[in-house]
Coordinates of C-alpha atoms and ligand atoms in Angstrom, one line a residue:
X1298 CA 90.8 90.2 135.5
X1299 CA 92.2 93.6 134.2
X1300 CA 92.0 96.5 135.9
X1301 CA 91.0 99.8 134.3
X1302 CA 94.2 100.7 132.5
X1303 CA 93.8 104.5 133.9
X1304 CA 92.0 106.1 136.3
X1305 CA 91.0 108.9 134.4
X1306 CA 89.2 109.4 131.1
X1307 CA 91.8 109.9 128.3
X1308 CA 92.1 110.9 125.0
X1309 CA 92.2 108.0 122.4
X1310 CA 95.7 107.9 121.7
X1311 CA 96.6 107.5 125.1
X1312 CA 93.9 104.9 125.7
X1313 CA 95.3 102.8 122.8
X1314 CA 99.0 103.2 123.9
X1315 CA 98.2 102.3 127.3
X1316 CA 96.3 99.0 126.2
X1317 CA 97.1 96.0 128.3
X1318 CA 99.5 97.7 130.3
X1319 CA 97.7 96.9 133.6
X1320 CA 96.9 93.4 133.3
X1321 CA 99.4 91.6 135.3
X1322 CA 99.4 93.7 138.7
X1323 CA 100.9 90.9 140.4
X1324 CA 104.2 90.9 138.4
X1325 CA 104.0 94.5 136.8
X1326 CA 104.7 93.7 133.3
X1327 CA 104.2 96.5 131.0
X1328 CA 103.8 94.5 128.1
X1329 CA 100.6 92.1 128.5
X1330 CA 101.7 88.7 128.7
X1331 CA 100.6 86.2 126.2
X1332 CA 98.6 83.6 127.6
X1333 CA 99.6 80.6 125.3
X1334 CA 97.1 78.3 126.9
X1335 CA 94.0 76.6 125.4
X1336 CA 92.5 75.6 128.9
X1337 CA 92.1 77.1 132.4
X1338 CA 92.4 75.5 135.5
X1339 CA 89.7 75.5 137.8
X1340 CA 90.3 75.4 142.0
X1341 CA 87.1 73.9 142.6
X1342 CA 83.6 72.7 141.7
X1343 CA 81.7 76.1 140.5
X1344 CA 84.7 78.1 140.2
X1345 CA 86.4 79.7 137.6
X1346 CA 88.7 82.6 136.9
X1347 CA 86.5 83.5 134.4
X1348 CA 88.3 81.8 131.6
X1349 CA 87.5 78.2 131.4
X1350 CA 88.4 77.3 127.4
X1351 CA 90.4 79.6 124.9
X1352 CA 88.0 79.3 122.1
X1353 CA 85.3 80.9 124.5
X1354 CA 87.5 83.4 125.8
X1355 CA 91.5 84.0 126.4
X1356 CA 92.6 87.0 128.1
X1357 CA 94.6 88.2 124.9
X1358 CA 91.6 88.1 123.3
X1359 CA 89.1 89.7 125.7
X1360 CA 91.6 92.6 125.9
X1361 CA 91.8 93.2 122.2
X1362 CA 88.0 92.6 122.2
X1363 CA 87.2 95.2 125.1
X1364 CA 89.9 97.9 123.4
X1365 CA 88.1 97.7 120.2
X1366 CA 84.5 98.4 121.4
X1367 CA 86.0 101.0 123.4
X1368 CA 88.0 102.6 120.2
X1369 CA 84.6 102.3 118.1
X1370 CA 82.2 103.4 120.8
X1371 CA 80.1 99.9 120.4
X1372 CA 78.5 97.9 123.2
X1373 CA 80.6 94.3 121.8
X1374 CA 83.7 93.6 120.0
X1375 CA 84.5 90.0 118.8
X1376 CA 87.9 89.0 117.1
X1377 CA 88.1 86.7 114.6
X1378 CA 91.2 84.6 112.9
X1379 CA 90.5 86.7 109.7
X1380 CA 88.3 89.4 108.1
X1381 CA 86.9 86.8 106.3
X1382 CA 86.2 84.7 109.4
X1383 CA 84.4 88.1 110.9
X1384 CA 82.0 88.5 108.0
X1385 CA 81.1 84.7 107.5
X1386 CA 80.1 85.0 111.6
X1387 CA 78.2 88.2 110.9
X1388 CA 76.5 85.8 108.1
X1389 CA 74.9 83.6 110.4
X1390 CA 72.4 85.9 111.5
X1391 CA 70.8 85.9 107.9
X1392 CA 68.4 83.1 106.7
X1393 CA 67.6 81.9 103.5
X1394 CA 65.6 84.0 101.5
X1395 CA 67.2 87.0 103.0
X1396 CA 68.4 89.9 100.7
X1397 CA 71.9 92.0 101.4
X1398 CA 72.1 95.4 99.4
X1399 CA 76.0 95.2 99.0
X1400 CA 78.5 98.0 97.5
X1401 CA 79.1 97.1 93.8
X1402 CA 83.0 97.1 94.1
X1403 CA 83.5 95.2 97.3
X1404 CA 86.7 93.3 98.4
X1405 CA 86.8 90.3 96.2
X1406 CA 87.2 87.9 98.9
X1407 CA 83.7 89.3 100.4
X1408 CA 82.1 89.1 96.8
X1409 CA 83.4 85.2 96.7
X1410 CA 81.8 84.3 100.2
X1411 CA 78.7 86.0 99.2
X1412 CA 78.8 84.4 95.5
X1413 CA 80.1 80.8 96.3
X1414 CA 78.8 80.0 99.7
X1415 CA 75.9 82.2 100.7
X1416 CA 74.3 82.6 97.3
X1417 CA 73.6 78.5 97.4
X1418 CA 72.3 78.5 100.6
X1419 CA 69.7 81.2 99.8
X1420 CA 71.3 84.2 101.1
X1421 CA 71.4 86.7 98.3
X1422 CA 73.6 89.7 97.5
X1423 CA 72.2 92.6 95.6
X1424 CA 75.0 94.6 94.3
X1425 CA 74.5 98.6 93.8
X1426 CA 76.3 101.5 93.7
X1427 CA 76.4 102.6 97.5
X1428 CA 78.0 105.9 96.4
X1429 CA 74.1 106.7 95.2
X1430 CA 71.5 106.7 97.7
X1431 CA 68.8 106.6 95.3
X1432 CA 70.5 103.4 94.2
X1433 CA 70.2 101.7 97.7
X1434 CA 66.7 103.2 98.0
X1435 CA 65.2 101.6 94.9
X1436 CA 66.9 97.8 95.7
X1437 CA 65.4 97.5 99.1
X1438 CA 62.7 94.8 98.5
X1439 CA 60.6 93.3 101.4
X1440 CA 63.3 90.7 101.7
X1441 CA 66.2 93.1 102.7
X1442 CA 67.6 92.2 105.8
X1443 CA 70.9 94.8 105.6
X1444 CA 73.0 96.9 103.5
X1445 CA 77.0 96.1 103.7
X1446 CA 78.8 99.3 102.8
X1447 CA 82.5 99.7 101.5
X1448 CA 83.5 103.3 101.8
X1449 CA 85.7 103.8 100.2
X1450 CA 85.4 101.1 98.3
X1451 CA 88.3 99.2 96.9
X1452 CA 89.9 99.7 94.4
X1453 CA 87.7 102.5 92.9
X1454 CA 87.3 104.6 96.4
X1455 CA 83.9 105.5 96.2
X1456 CA 82.4 107.0 98.7
X1457 CA 79.0 106.3 100.4
X1458 CA 77.2 108.7 102.5
X1459 CA 77.0 106.6 105.4
X1460 CA 74.3 108.4 107.6
X1461 CA 72.3 109.1 104.7
X1462 CA 72.1 105.2 103.9
X1463 CA 71.7 104.1 107.7
X1464 CA 68.7 106.6 108.0
X1465 CA 67.3 105.3 105.4
X1466 CA 67.8 101.4 106.6
X1467 CA 67.2 102.4 110.0
X1468 CA 63.7 103.5 109.0
X1469 CA 62.7 100.3 107.3
X1470 CA 64.1 98.2 110.1
X1471 CA 67.1 97.0 108.1
X1472 CA 70.8 96.7 109.6
X1473 CA 73.6 98.9 108.7
X1474 CA 76.8 97.2 108.0
X1475 CA 79.8 99.4 107.3
X1476 CA 83.3 97.5 106.6
X1477 CA 85.7 100.1 107.5
X1478 CA 88.9 98.6 107.0
X1479 CA 90.6 101.2 105.1
X1480 CA 89.8 103.7 107.3
X1481 CA 89.7 102.3 111.0
X1482 CA 87.6 104.2 113.8
X1483 CA 91.0 106.4 114.0
X1484 CA 89.6 108.4 111.0
X1485 CA 85.6 107.1 110.7
X1486 CA 83.3 105.8 113.1
X1487 CA 80.7 104.2 111.5
X1488 CA 78.8 103.6 114.2
X1489 CA 78.7 107.1 115.2
X1490 CA 77.6 107.8 111.7
X1491 CA 74.4 105.6 112.5
X1492 CA 75.8 101.8 111.6
X1493 CA 74.9 98.6 113.6
X1494 CA 77.9 97.0 112.8
X1495 CA 81.4 98.1 112.2
X1496 CA 83.6 95.2 110.3
X1497 CA 87.5 95.1 110.0
X1498 CA 90.1 93.1 108.3
X1499 CA 92.6 93.9 111.4
X1500 CA 95.2 92.3 108.9
X1501 CA 95.4 95.7 107.5
X1502 CA 95.7 99.2 109.4
X1503 CA 94.8 98.2 112.7
X1504 CA 97.8 95.4 113.1
X1505 CA 99.8 97.5 110.6
X1506 CA 102.8 95.4 110.1
X1507 CA 101.8 92.9 107.3
X1508 CA 102.5 90.0 110.2
X1509 CA 99.1 89.0 111.2
X1510 CA 95.7 87.8 110.0
X1511 CA 92.7 89.0 112.1
X1512 CA 89.5 90.6 111.9
X1513 CA 86.7 92.1 114.2
X1514 CA 83.0 92.7 114.3
X1515 CA 81.8 95.7 116.5
X1516 CA 78.1 95.6 117.4
X1517 CA 76.2 99.2 118.3
X1518 CA 74.0 97.0 120.6
X1519 CA 74.6 94.5 123.4
X1520 CA 72.0 92.0 122.0
X1521 CA 73.2 91.8 118.7
X1522 CA 76.8 91.6 120.4
X1523 CA 75.7 88.4 122.3
X1524 CA 74.1 86.8 119.5
X1525 CA 77.4 87.1 117.3
X1526 CA 79.1 85.7 120.3
X1527 CA 77.1 82.6 120.3
X1528 CA 78.4 82.1 116.6
X1529 CA 82.1 82.9 117.6
X1530 CA 81.9 80.5 120.1
X1531 CA 80.1 77.7 118.4
X1532 CA 81.6 78.1 114.8
X1533 CA 85.3 79.2 116.5
X1534 CA 87.0 80.7 113.9
X1535 CA 88.8 82.6 116.9
X1536 CA 92.5 84.3 117.1
X1537 CA 95.2 82.5 118.8
X1538 CA 96.5 84.7 121.7
X1539 CA 99.7 85.5 120.2
X1540 CA 97.8 87.0 116.8
X1541 CA 95.6 89.0 119.3
X1542 CA 99.0 90.0 121.1
X1543 CA 100.5 91.5 117.5
X1544 CA 97.4 93.2 117.0
X1545 CA 97.3 94.7 120.3
X1546 CA 100.5 96.0 119.8
X1547 CA 100.0 97.0 116.5
X1548 CA 96.8 99.5 117.5
X1549 CA 99.2 101.3 120.0
X1550 CA 100.7 103.2 117.2
X1551 CA 98.1 103.2 114.8
X1552 CA 97.3 107.1 115.1
X1553 CA 100.8 108.2 114.1
X1554 CA 101.1 105.4 111.3
X1555 CA 97.6 106.6 110.0
X1556 CA 98.7 110.2 109.8
X1557 CA 102.2 109.4 108.4
X1558 CA 100.5 107.2 105.6
X1559 CA 97.8 109.6 104.9
X1560 CA 100.5 112.2 104.5
X1561 CA 102.6 110.1 102.2
X1562 CA 99.3 109.2 100.2
X1563 CA 98.5 112.9 99.5
X1564 CA 101.6 114.0 97.9
X1565 CA 102.1 110.7 95.9
X1566 CA 98.5 111.3 94.6
X1567 CA 99.1 114.5 93.9
X1568 CA 102.5 114.0 92.1
X1569 CA 100.9 110.7 90.1
X1570 CA 98.1 113.1 88.3
X1571 CA 101.0 115.0 87.3
X1572 CA 102.6 112.2 85.3
X1573 CA 102.1 111.5 81.3
X1574 CA 101.7 107.9 81.9
X1575 CA 99.1 108.2 84.3
X1576 CA 95.5 108.8 82.9
X1577 CA 93.4 108.7 86.2
X1578 CA 94.0 108.7 89.6
X1579 CA 91.5 107.8 92.6
X1580 CA 92.3 109.0 95.7
X1581 CA 89.5 110.7 97.8
X1582 CA 92.0 113.1 99.1
X1583 CA 92.4 115.1 95.6
X1584 CA 90.1 118.0 95.2
X1585 CA 88.8 116.8 92.3
X1586 CA 87.7 113.3 93.8
X1587 CA 83.7 113.5 93.4
X1588 CA 83.5 111.9 97.1
X1589 CA 86.0 114.3 98.7
X1590 CA 83.8 116.8 100.4
X1591 CA 81.6 114.0 101.6
X1592 CA 84.6 112.1 103.2
X1593 CA 85.6 114.9 104.6
X1594 CA 82.5 115.2 106.4
X1595 CA 82.3 111.7 107.8
X1596 CA 85.7 111.1 108.0
X1597 CA 88.9 112.7 109.8
X1598 CA 91.4 111.7 107.2
X1599 CA 91.4 110.0 103.7
X1600 CA 93.4 107.0 104.2
X1601 CA 96.4 105.8 102.3
X1602 CA 95.0 103.8 99.6
X1603 CA 95.4 104.9 95.9
X1604 CA 94.6 103.4 92.6
X1605 CA 95.9 105.0 89.1
X1606 CA 95.2 103.7 85.6
X1607 CA 98.3 103.7 83.1
X1608 CA 97.7 104.7 79.6
X1609 CA 99.0 101.7 77.9
X1610 CA 98.9 97.6 79.5
X1611 CA 102.4 97.1 78.5
X1612 CA 103.3 99.3 81.6
X1613 CA 101.5 97.1 83.8
X1614 CA 103.9 94.4 83.9
X1615 CA 107.2 96.8 83.8
X1616 CA 106.3 98.6 86.9
X1617 CA 105.3 95.6 88.7
X1618 CA 108.6 94.4 87.9
X1619 CA 110.9 97.4 88.6
X1620 CA 109.5 98.7 91.8
X1621 CA 112.1 98.2 94.7
X1622 CA 110.4 99.8 97.3
X1623 CA 106.9 99.2 96.7
X1624 CA 106.6 95.5 97.1
X1625 CA 104.4 93.7 94.5
X1626 CA 102.2 91.9 97.0
X1627 CA 98.2 91.8 97.9
X1628 CA 97.0 93.5 101.3
X1629 CA 97.5 96.8 102.3
X1630 CA 97.6 98.9 105.3
X1631 CA 100.9 97.8 106.6
X1632 CA 104.1 100.0 107.3
X1633 CA 105.7 98.7 103.9
X1634 CA 104.4 100.4 100.9
X1635 CA 102.7 97.3 98.6
X1636 CA 101.6 97.5 94.8
X1637 CA 98.8 95.4 93.7
X1638 CA 97.5 94.7 90.2
X1639 CA 93.8 94.2 91.2
X1640 CA 92.2 92.5 88.1
X1641 CA 94.5 89.7 88.7
X1642 CA 95.1 89.8 92.3
X1643 CA 92.6 90.8 95.1
X1644 CA 89.5 91.2 92.2
X1645 CA 89.8 88.1 90.1
X1646 CA 87.0 86.6 91.7
X1647 CA 84.6 89.0 90.0
X1648 CA 83.5 88.3 86.7
X1649 CA 85.5 90.1 83.9
X1650 CA 82.0 91.9 82.7
X1651 CA 81.6 93.2 86.2
X1652 CA 85.0 94.3 86.6
X1653 CA 84.9 96.4 83.4
X1654 CA 81.5 97.9 83.6
X1655 CA 82.8 99.3 87.3
X1656 CA 86.2 100.4 86.1
X1657 CA 88.4 97.6 87.4
X1658 CA 90.1 97.4 84.0
X1659 CA 93.5 95.8 83.5
X1660 CA 95.4 98.9 83.1
X1661 CA 94.5 99.9 86.8
X1662 CA 97.2 99.3 89.7
X1663 CA 96.6 99.9 93.5
X1664 CA 99.0 101.0 96.1
X1665 CA 98.9 101.0 99.5
X1666 CA 101.1 103.8 100.8
X1667 CA 103.3 103.0 104.1
X1668 CA 105.6 104.8 106.3
X1669 CA 108.6 105.1 104.1
X1670 CA 110.2 108.7 103.2
X1671 CA 108.0 110.0 100.7
X1672 CA 110.4 110.6 98.1
X1673 CA 112.0 107.6 98.2
X1674 CA 108.5 106.4 97.5
X1675 CA 107.7 109.0 94.5
X1676 CA 111.4 108.0 93.0
X1677 CA 110.6 104.6 93.0
X1678 CA 107.1 105.0 91.1
X1679 CA 109.1 107.6 88.6
X1680 CA 111.5 105.2 88.2
X1681 CA 109.1 102.1 87.2
X1682 CA 107.3 104.2 85.0
X1683 CA 110.1 105.5 82.9
Ligands
PLP574 C1 91.5 91.9 103.3 C2 90.0 92.5 103.5 C3 88.9 91.6 104.2 C4 89.5 90.2 104.5 O1 90.4 90.1 105.2 P1 91.1 89.3 105.5 O2 92.0 89.4 107.2 O3 92.1 89.2 104.6 O4 90.5 87.9 105.7 C5 87.5 92.1 104.0 N1 87.3 93.6 103.7 C6 88.2 94.4 103.2 C7 87.8 95.8 102.6 C8 89.8 94.1 103.2 O5 90.5 95.0 102.7

């Protein structure tokens, strides 16, 4: 079993950098070994090392899950084979007839899961603008079981008042769930803000290198963690040991990456606001962003996702084929900067009228800003927008 990594209580950067370093006391390996095994040998009847079968538990997954629970300040961390697998597992706690109030421009895959998989099973998502507390309040019915918040939303960067919504939900016995993929617990800490569950696609910032798919659920309460562990094991969408190892390695440098990516994003967003072909810039770090102050209160950082609207549809395809440092690809959060076209990539599953109404139009582009030299990123965009 894992020894306490560090004897004294340390700050988060230290805790993350040392994750897994004391697992193997016999050999003393600094990097945690990869336990690439499906099963575990027992020395006698009734004896176990604590591991029986890798769907139920594997050392690499356990270290990662404990690290995330500690990082988030929750009772239980659970890792999944992807962010969607994490959300799907979470949905198992609801029953036909239940309603969820969901942020209006959610991740496209979340919308698809709710509409195409869970709605036919009788679990209904009601979409509201969660940046308006009153909109959430008036959507609550007798059947509401949870509020599912993304904040900032994707790609329009709307900010929800997480403490206010969680308080509202808590008063009515409704669970508050936050998909915190964009900010990670390094910047924003949903459980401390009042949420019951924090969710992650660790595919993004947490792993950080565009090389692995993984998801997390972290619960505030132990009982809910146990209930979800039952579903994790019963359904079996668990990550393999290598993916857990890669994610653990990624998390060690999360603070460095988040700071650098945010700094780069702030400069790019400011530059975009001055560009004559750019009509609108959505980045909560900009003072003029409507959620700037609110996010500043509930998060240590503004993140590194920027969306912007160009003034002409023709520019879109030109930009996408002329960028060379930015890679034209779906996803976000890694060290390499990516550019995405939400209307045809990440948000294609949201019906066009809904998309248009909430502002995801055909002239909107989204940037995930990486760790490169910011001047190279700006030069790249400047050339592509020419
Ligand atoms: C990517 C993403 C997901 C889904 O995660 P996968 O790891 O791709 O399955 C869920 N929510 C948000 C906000 C995301 O960005």
